[in-house]
């Protein structure tokens, strides 16, 4: 693998490779998050409940949880790009299945879920493999950490664009967001094929990377790093639970209680999500290769998010809720690049693919659990939602303070 960055040509090639990598989490996020603001509309069009509509998010995530570790093994065995490209194609097929079913069928709900499952299969082999590929591409930890910040910023930028784009597409026809997914996936496939060169990908090993070796590496990594790794995994899951749970709640409340729909609601959701994107970018720039800074940025971000969610019940106002989400998103945005960098900085390259795949699976657990749990709690008092999110944030903060020891 070539690490030469001396010439402007090499720097330009690497810059375009980073853009290509950043497109993957951006497009994966768009394919999932842009559905959240239009779930209330889907409930009306499909005649389903809020809990059933949450399954459209959960089905995607559960499959990804199961398959991400397998995709991590395959990427270590055969190379990152060999897995990413077919995964993006499967993602596009899943969106096409869900979109055509919505268009042509009278009762498409189950087929939509099937399409979302296919998207989850594709997602498991795309976005999670980006992190170890970044680790493969850079020798300097500072460069890798900075790129992680760009990747997380791309991810969060997708969350900012999602409510606006989803609402705009749904104005044309409610199922158009599904049909847009194949288009986005094709764009990312072309970027990866033409901008990620073979020298950027992981080279072949002299000995085949077997599943037995894969399991042994997992065992060895956890034997040495179990305490802080488990903490990072759980924190990642909790932050995604808070983010997607709060986003699901806010989307439903803005439409059902306050009457905000369409692009206007999308713009309202995008403002606090922008805080998340900006915080991710700044955090990625600041952490560099300092493990202590990573720990304390993670801890402060969690406390900020937890302090925000505990205030949810104090006032019933859309502006107030958006302000709370703004603060919460800032805290989560601070923490995510630091968690990514803790893994890439602390572990050897030969195990990063394994560990980041498990970490990504844990994050998807939070994504999968957030919407249905919040949908259930919305039938109760608002204090239940605030209390649960605050308790989870408190637990994440304790884990960061107690178990992450640079």
Coordinates of C-alpha atoms in Angstrom, one line a residue:
X1 CA 0.0 0.0 0.0
X2 CA 1.4 3.4 -1.0
X3 CA 1.4 6.1 1.7
X4 CA 3.3 8.7 -0.3
X5 CA 1.8 12.1 0.1
X6 CA 4.7 14.2 -1.1
X7 CA 3.4 15.4 -4.4
X8 CA 0.4 17.5 -5.2
X9 CA -0.8 14.7 -7.5
X10 CA -0.8 12.1 -4.6
X11 CA -2.6 14.5 -2.4
X12 CA -5.2 15.2 -5.0
X13 CA -5.8 11.4 -5.5
X14 CA -6.1 10.9 -1.7
X15 CA -8.4 13.9 -1.4
X16 CA -10.7 12.4 -4.0
X17 CA -10.5 9.0 -2.3
X18 CA -11.7 10.6 0.9
X19 CA -14.6 12.3 -0.9
X20 CA -15.5 8.9 -2.3
X21 CA -15.4 7.3 1.1
X22 CA -17.4 10.2 2.6
X23 CA -20.2 9.6 0.0
X24 CA -20.9 6.1 1.5
X25 CA -22.1 7.1 5.0
X26 CA -23.8 10.2 3.5
X27 CA -25.8 8.1 1.1
X28 CA -26.5 5.3 3.6
X29 CA -27.8 8.0 6.0
X30 CA -30.0 9.5 3.4
X31 CA -31.4 6.1 2.6
X32 CA -32.5 5.7 6.2
X33 CA -33.0 9.0 7.9
X34 CA -34.9 10.8 5.2
X35 CA -37.8 8.3 5.8
X36 CA -38.2 9.5 9.5
X37 CA -39.9 12.9 8.7
X38 CA -42.3 11.2 6.3
X39 CA -43.3 8.3 8.6
X40 CA -46.5 10.0 9.7
X41 CA -47.4 10.5 6.0
X42 CA -46.7 6.8 5.4
X43 CA -48.9 5.9 8.3
X44 CA -51.8 7.6 6.6
X45 CA -51.1 6.3 3.1
X46 CA -50.5 2.7 4.3
X47 CA -53.1 2.7 7.1
X48 CA -50.6 1.6 9.8
X49 CA -49.9 2.7 13.3
X50 CA -46.9 4.7 14.6
X51 CA -45.4 1.5 16.0
X52 CA -45.7 -0.3 12.7
X53 CA -44.2 2.7 10.8
X54 CA -41.2 2.5 13.2
X55 CA -40.6 -1.1 11.9
X56 CA -39.6 0.6 8.5
X57 CA -36.5 1.9 10.3
X58 CA -36.0 -1.1 12.6
X59 CA -36.2 -3.8 9.9
X60 CA -33.3 -2.1 8.1
X61 CA -31.2 -1.9 11.2
X62 CA -31.8 -5.4 12.7
X63 CA -30.5 -7.1 9.5
X64 CA -27.4 -4.8 9.5
X65 CA -26.7 -5.7 13.2
X66 CA -26.6 -9.4 12.3
X67 CA -24.6 -9.1 9.1
X68 CA -22.0 -6.3 9.9
X69 CA -19.6 -8.7 11.7
X70 CA -19.7 -11.1 8.7
X71 CA -19.1 -8.2 6.3
X72 CA -16.2 -7.1 8.5
X73 CA -14.6 -10.6 8.2
X74 CA -15.2 -10.7 4.4
X75 CA -13.6 -7.3 4.0
X76 CA -10.6 -8.4 6.0
X77 CA -10.4 -11.6 3.9
X78 CA -11.0 -10.3 0.4
X79 CA -10.5 -6.5 0.7
X80 CA -12.7 -3.5 1.5
X81 CA -13.6 -2.4 -2.0
X82 CA -14.6 -6.0 -3.1
X83 CA -17.3 -5.9 -0.4
X84 CA -18.4 -2.3 -0.6
X85 CA -19.4 -2.2 -4.2
X86 CA -21.8 -5.2 -4.2
X87 CA -23.2 -3.9 -0.9
X88 CA -24.1 -0.6 -2.4
X89 CA -25.8 -2.4 -5.4
X90 CA -27.9 -4.5 -3.0
X91 CA -28.8 -1.3 -1.1
X92 CA -30.1 0.2 -4.4
X93 CA -32.1 -3.0 -5.2
X94 CA -33.7 -2.8 -1.7
X95 CA -34.9 0.8 -2.3
X96 CA -36.2 -0.2 -5.7
X97 CA -38.2 -3.1 -4.3
X98 CA -39.8 -0.8 -1.6
X99 CA -40.5 1.9 -4.1
X100 CA -42.1 -0.3 -6.8
X101 CA -44.2 -2.1 -4.2
X102 CA -45.5 1.2 -2.8
X103 CA -46.3 2.3 -6.4
X104 CA -48.0 -0.8 -7.7
X105 CA -49.4 -2.7 -4.8
X106 CA -52.6 -2.1 -2.9
X107 CA -51.2 -3.4 0.4
X108 CA -47.4 -3.0 0.1
X109 CA -46.4 -2.8 3.8
X110 CA -44.8 -6.3 4.0
X111 CA -43.0 -5.9 0.7
X112 CA -41.7 -2.5 1.9
X113 CA -40.2 -4.2 4.9
X114 CA -38.6 -6.8 2.6
X115 CA -37.1 -4.0 0.6
X116 CA -35.8 -2.4 3.8
X117 CA -34.3 -5.7 4.8
X118 CA -32.4 -5.8 1.5
X119 CA -31.2 -2.2 2.2
X120 CA -30.0 -3.4 5.6
X121 CA -28.1 -6.2 4.0
X122 CA -26.4 -3.7 1.7
X123 CA -25.7 -1.2 4.5
X124 CA -23.9 -3.9 6.5
X125 CA -21.3 -4.2 3.8
X126 CA -20.9 -0.5 3.0
X127 CA -20.8 2.2 5.7
X128 CA -19.2 0.1 8.5
X129 CA -16.3 -0.9 6.3
X130 CA -15.4 2.8 5.7
X131 CA -13.8 3.2 9.1
X132 CA -11.2 0.3 8.7
X133 CA -10.5 1.4 5.2
X134 CA -9.6 4.9 6.5
X135 CA -7.3 3.2 8.9
X136 CA -5.7 1.2 6.0
X137 CA -5.1 4.4 4.0
X138 CA -3.2 6.5 6.6
X139 CA 0.0 5.8 8.5
X140 CA -0.2 8.9 10.6
X141 CA -2.8 8.7 13.4
X142 CA -3.5 12.5 13.1
X143 CA -4.4 12.0 9.4
X144 CA -6.7 9.1 10.2
X145 CA -8.4 11.0 13.1
X146 CA -9.0 14.0 10.9
X147 CA -10.5 11.8 8.1
X148 CA -12.7 10.1 10.7
X149 CA -14.0 13.6 11.5
X150 CA -14.8 14.1 7.8
X151 CA -16.5 10.7 7.6
X152 CA -18.7 11.5 10.7
X153 CA -19.4 14.9 9.3
X154 CA -20.6 13.4 6.1
X155 CA -22.7 11.0 8.1
X156 CA -24.3 13.8 10.1
X157 CA -24.6 16.0 7.0
X158 CA -26.8 13.2 5.6
X159 CA -28.9 13.6 8.7
X160 CA -29.2 17.4 8.1
X161 CA -30.2 16.9 4.5
X162 CA -32.5 14.0 5.2
X163 CA -35.6 15.7 6.5
X164 CA -35.4 18.4 3.8
X165 CA -34.8 16.0 1.0
X166 CA -37.3 13.4 2.2
X167 CA -40.0 16.0 2.6
X168 CA -39.3 17.5 -0.9
X169 CA -39.4 14.1 -2.6
X170 CA -42.6 13.1 -0.7
X171 CA -44.3 16.3 -2.0
X172 CA -44.1 14.8 -5.5
X173 CA -45.3 11.3 -4.4
X174 CA -45.1 9.8 -0.9
X175 CA -43.0 6.8 -2.0
X176 CA -40.4 8.7 -4.1
X177 CA -37.9 8.6 -1.3
X178 CA -37.7 4.9 -1.7
X179 CA -37.1 5.2 -5.5
X180 CA -34.4 7.8 -4.9
X181 CA -32.2 5.2 -3.0
X182 CA -31.1 3.3 -6.2
X183 CA -30.0 6.7 -7.7
X184 CA -27.9 7.6 -4.6
X185 CA -26.4 4.1 -4.5
X186 CA -25.4 4.2 -8.1
X187 CA -23.6 7.6 -7.5
X188 CA -21.7 6.1 -4.6
X189 CA -20.8 2.9 -6.6
X190 CA -19.3 5.0 -9.4
X191 CA -17.3 7.1 -7.0
X192 CA -15.9 4.0 -5.2
X193 CA -15.1 2.2 -8.5
X194 CA -13.2 5.1 -10.1
X195 CA -11.8 7.0 -7.1
X196 CA -10.7 4.3 -4.7
X197 CA -7.6 2.8 -6.2
X198 CA -6.3 -0.7 -5.5
X199 CA -3.3 0.8 -3.6
X200 CA -5.7 2.4 -1.1
X201 CA -7.4 -0.9 -0.3
X202 CA -6.1 -3.5 2.0
X203 CA -3.5 -5.7 0.4
X204 CA -3.6 -9.5 0.2
X205 CA -2.1 -11.5 3.0
X206 CA 0.4 -14.2 2.5
X207 CA -1.8 -16.7 4.4
X208 CA -5.6 -16.8 3.8
X209 CA -7.6 -15.0 6.5
X210 CA -9.8 -17.8 7.8
X211 CA -12.9 -17.5 10.0
X212 CA -11.0 -19.4 12.7
X213 CA -8.3 -16.7 12.7
X214 CA -11.1 -14.1 12.7
X215 CA -12.6 -15.5 15.9
X216 CA -9.2 -15.8 17.5
X217 CA -8.4 -12.2 16.7
X218 CA -11.7 -11.1 18.3
X219 CA -10.8 -13.2 21.4
X220 CA -7.3 -11.7 21.6
X221 CA -8.6 -8.1 21.2
X222 CA -11.1 -8.4 23.9
X223 CA -8.7 -10.2 26.2
X224 CA -6.5 -7.1 26.1
X225 CA -9.0 -4.2 25.6
X226 CA -12.3 -5.5 26.9
X227 CA -13.0 -2.8 29.5
X228 CA -12.8 0.3 27.3
X229 CA -14.0 -1.4 24.1
X230 CA -17.2 -2.6 25.7
X231 CA -17.7 0.9 27.1
X232 CA -17.2 2.4 23.6
X233 CA -19.6 -0.1 22.0
X234 CA -22.4 0.6 24.6
X235 CA -21.9 4.4 24.4
X236 CA -22.2 4.2 20.6
X237 CA -25.4 2.3 20.9
X238 CA -26.9 4.7 23.5
X239 CA -26.0 7.8 21.5
X240 CA -27.8 6.4 18.4
X241 CA -30.7 5.3 20.5
X242 CA -31.1 8.9 21.9
X243 CA -30.6 10.5 18.5
X244 CA -33.1 8.3 16.5
X245 CA -35.5 8.1 19.4
X246 CA -35.6 11.8 19.8
X247 CA -35.8 12.4 16.1
X248 CA -38.7 10.0 15.7
X249 CA -40.5 11.7 18.6
X250 CA -39.9 15.2 17.3
X251 CA -41.1 14.3 13.8
X252 CA -44.3 12.8 15.1
X253 CA -45.0 15.7 17.6
X254 CA -44.3 18.4 15.1
X255 CA -46.9 16.9 12.6
X256 CA -49.5 15.4 14.9
X257 CA -49.6 18.1 17.7
X258 CA -48.4 21.3 16.0
X259 CA -49.5 20.7 12.4
X260 CA -46.1 21.2 10.7
X261 CA -45.8 19.1 7.6
X262 CA -43.8 18.7 4.4
X263 CA -40.7 20.8 3.6
X264 CA -41.4 23.2 6.5
X265 CA -41.2 20.4 9.0
X266 CA -38.1 19.1 7.2
X267 CA -36.4 22.5 7.6
X268 CA -37.3 22.6 11.3
X269 CA -35.7 19.2 11.9
X270 CA -32.6 20.1 9.8
X271 CA -31.6 23.1 12.0
X272 CA -30.8 21.1 15.1
X273 CA -29.3 18.3 13.0
X274 CA -27.0 20.9 11.5
X275 CA -25.6 21.5 15.0
X276 CA -24.8 17.8 15.1
X277 CA -22.9 18.0 11.8
X278 CA -20.9 21.1 12.8
X279 CA -20.0 19.6 16.2
X280 CA -18.8 16.4 14.4
X281 CA -16.6 18.4 12.1
X282 CA -15.0 20.5 14.9
X283 CA -14.6 17.5 17.1
X284 CA -12.8 15.6 14.3
X285 CA -10.4 18.6 13.9
X286 CA -9.7 19.0 17.6
X287 CA -9.0 15.5 18.7
X288 CA -6.0 14.8 16.5
X289 CA -4.2 11.8 18.0
X290 CA -4.6 12.7 21.7
X291 CA -6.4 9.9 23.6
X292 CA -7.1 12.1 26.6
X293 CA -8.8 14.7 24.5
X294 CA -10.9 11.9 22.9
X295 CA -12.1 10.7 26.3
X296 CA -13.1 14.1 27.6
X297 CA -14.8 15.3 24.4
X298 CA -16.8 12.0 24.5
X299 CA -17.7 12.6 28.2
X300 CA -18.6 16.3 27.8
X301 CA -20.7 15.5 24.7
X302 CA -22.7 12.8 26.5
X303 CA -23.3 15.0 29.5
X304 CA -24.5 17.8 27.2
X305 CA -26.9 15.5 25.4
X306 CA -28.2 14.0 28.7
X307 CA -28.7 17.5 30.2
X308 CA -30.8 18.5 27.2
X309 CA -33.1 15.5 27.1
X310 CA -34.0 15.7 30.8
X311 CA -35.5 19.1 30.1
X312 CA -38.0 17.8 27.4
X313 CA -41.1 17.8 29.7
X314 CA -40.7 21.4 31.0
X315 CA -42.4 23.2 28.2
X316 CA -44.8 22.2 25.4
X317 CA -43.6 24.3 22.4
X318 CA -42.1 23.3 19.0
X319 CA -39.4 26.0 19.3
X320 CA -38.5 24.8 22.8
X321 CA -38.2 21.1 21.6
X322 CA -36.1 22.2 18.6
X323 CA -33.8 24.1 21.0
X324 CA -33.5 21.0 23.2
X325 CA -32.7 18.9 20.2
X326 CA -30.1 21.4 19.1
X327 CA -28.2 21.1 22.3
X328 CA -28.6 17.3 22.3
X329 CA -27.4 17.0 18.7
X330 CA -24.3 19.1 19.6
X331 CA -23.4 16.8 22.4
X332 CA -23.8 13.7 20.2
X333 CA -21.9 15.3 17.4
X334 CA -19.0 16.0 19.7
X335 CA -18.8 12.4 20.9
X336 CA -19.1 10.3 17.7
X337 CA -15.8 11.3 16.0
X338 CA -14.0 10.8 19.3
X339 CA -15.4 7.3 19.7
X340 CA -14.3 6.4 16.1
X341 CA -10.8 7.8 16.7
X342 CA -10.4 5.9 20.1
X343 CA -10.7 2.7 18.1
X344 CA -8.4 3.6 15.2
X345 CA -5.8 5.2 17.5
X346 CA -5.7 2.4 20.1
X347 CA -5.7 -0.7 17.9
X348 CA -3.5 -2.2 15.4
X349 CA -4.6 -2.1 11.7
X350 CA -5.0 -5.9 11.5
X351 CA -7.9 -5.9 14.0
X352 CA -9.5 -2.5 13.2
X353 CA -11.9 -4.1 10.6
X354 CA -13.1 -6.6 13.2
X355 CA -13.6 -4.1 16.0
X356 CA -15.2 -1.4 13.9
X357 CA -17.6 -3.9 12.4
X358 CA -18.8 -4.9 15.9
X359 CA -18.9 -1.2 16.9
X360 CA -21.0 -0.4 13.9
X361 CA -23.4 -3.3 14.7
X362 CA -23.8 -1.8 18.2
X363 CA -24.6 1.6 16.8
X364 CA -27.3 0.0 14.6
X365 CA -28.8 -1.6 17.8
X366 CA -29.5 1.9 19.0
X367 CA -30.9 3.0 15.6
X368 CA -33.1 -0.1 15.6
X369 CA -34.4 0.2 19.2
X370 CA -34.9 4.0 19.3
X371 CA -38.1 4.5 17.1
X372 CA -40.2 1.5 18.4
X373 CA -39.3 2.2 22.0
X374 CA -40.2 5.9 21.7
X375 CA -43.3 5.0 19.7
X376 CA -44.5 2.8 22.6
X377 CA -43.6 5.4 25.3
X378 CA -45.5 8.1 23.3
X379 CA -48.7 6.4 24.5
X380 CA -47.7 7.4 28.1
X381 CA -46.6 10.6 29.8
X382 CA -43.8 12.6 28.2
X383 CA -41.8 12.2 31.4
X384 CA -41.3 8.5 30.5
X385 CA -39.4 9.5 27.3
X386 CA -37.3 12.1 29.0
X387 CA -36.5 9.9 31.9
X388 CA -35.4 6.9 29.8
X389 CA -33.2 9.0 27.5
X390 CA -31.7 10.8 30.5
X391 CA -31.0 7.5 32.3
X392 CA -29.3 6.1 29.2
X393 CA -27.2 9.2 28.8
X394 CA -26.2 9.0 32.5
X395 CA -25.1 5.4 32.0
X396 CA -23.1 6.3 28.9
X397 CA -21.4 9.2 30.8
X398 CA -20.5 6.9 33.6
X399 CA -19.0 4.4 31.2
X400 CA -16.9 7.0 29.5
X401 CA -15.6 8.5 32.7
X402 CA -15.0 5.1 34.4
X403 CA -13.9 2.8 31.7
X404 CA -12.1 4.8 29.0
X405 CA -8.6 5.2 30.4
X406 CA -6.1 6.6 27.9

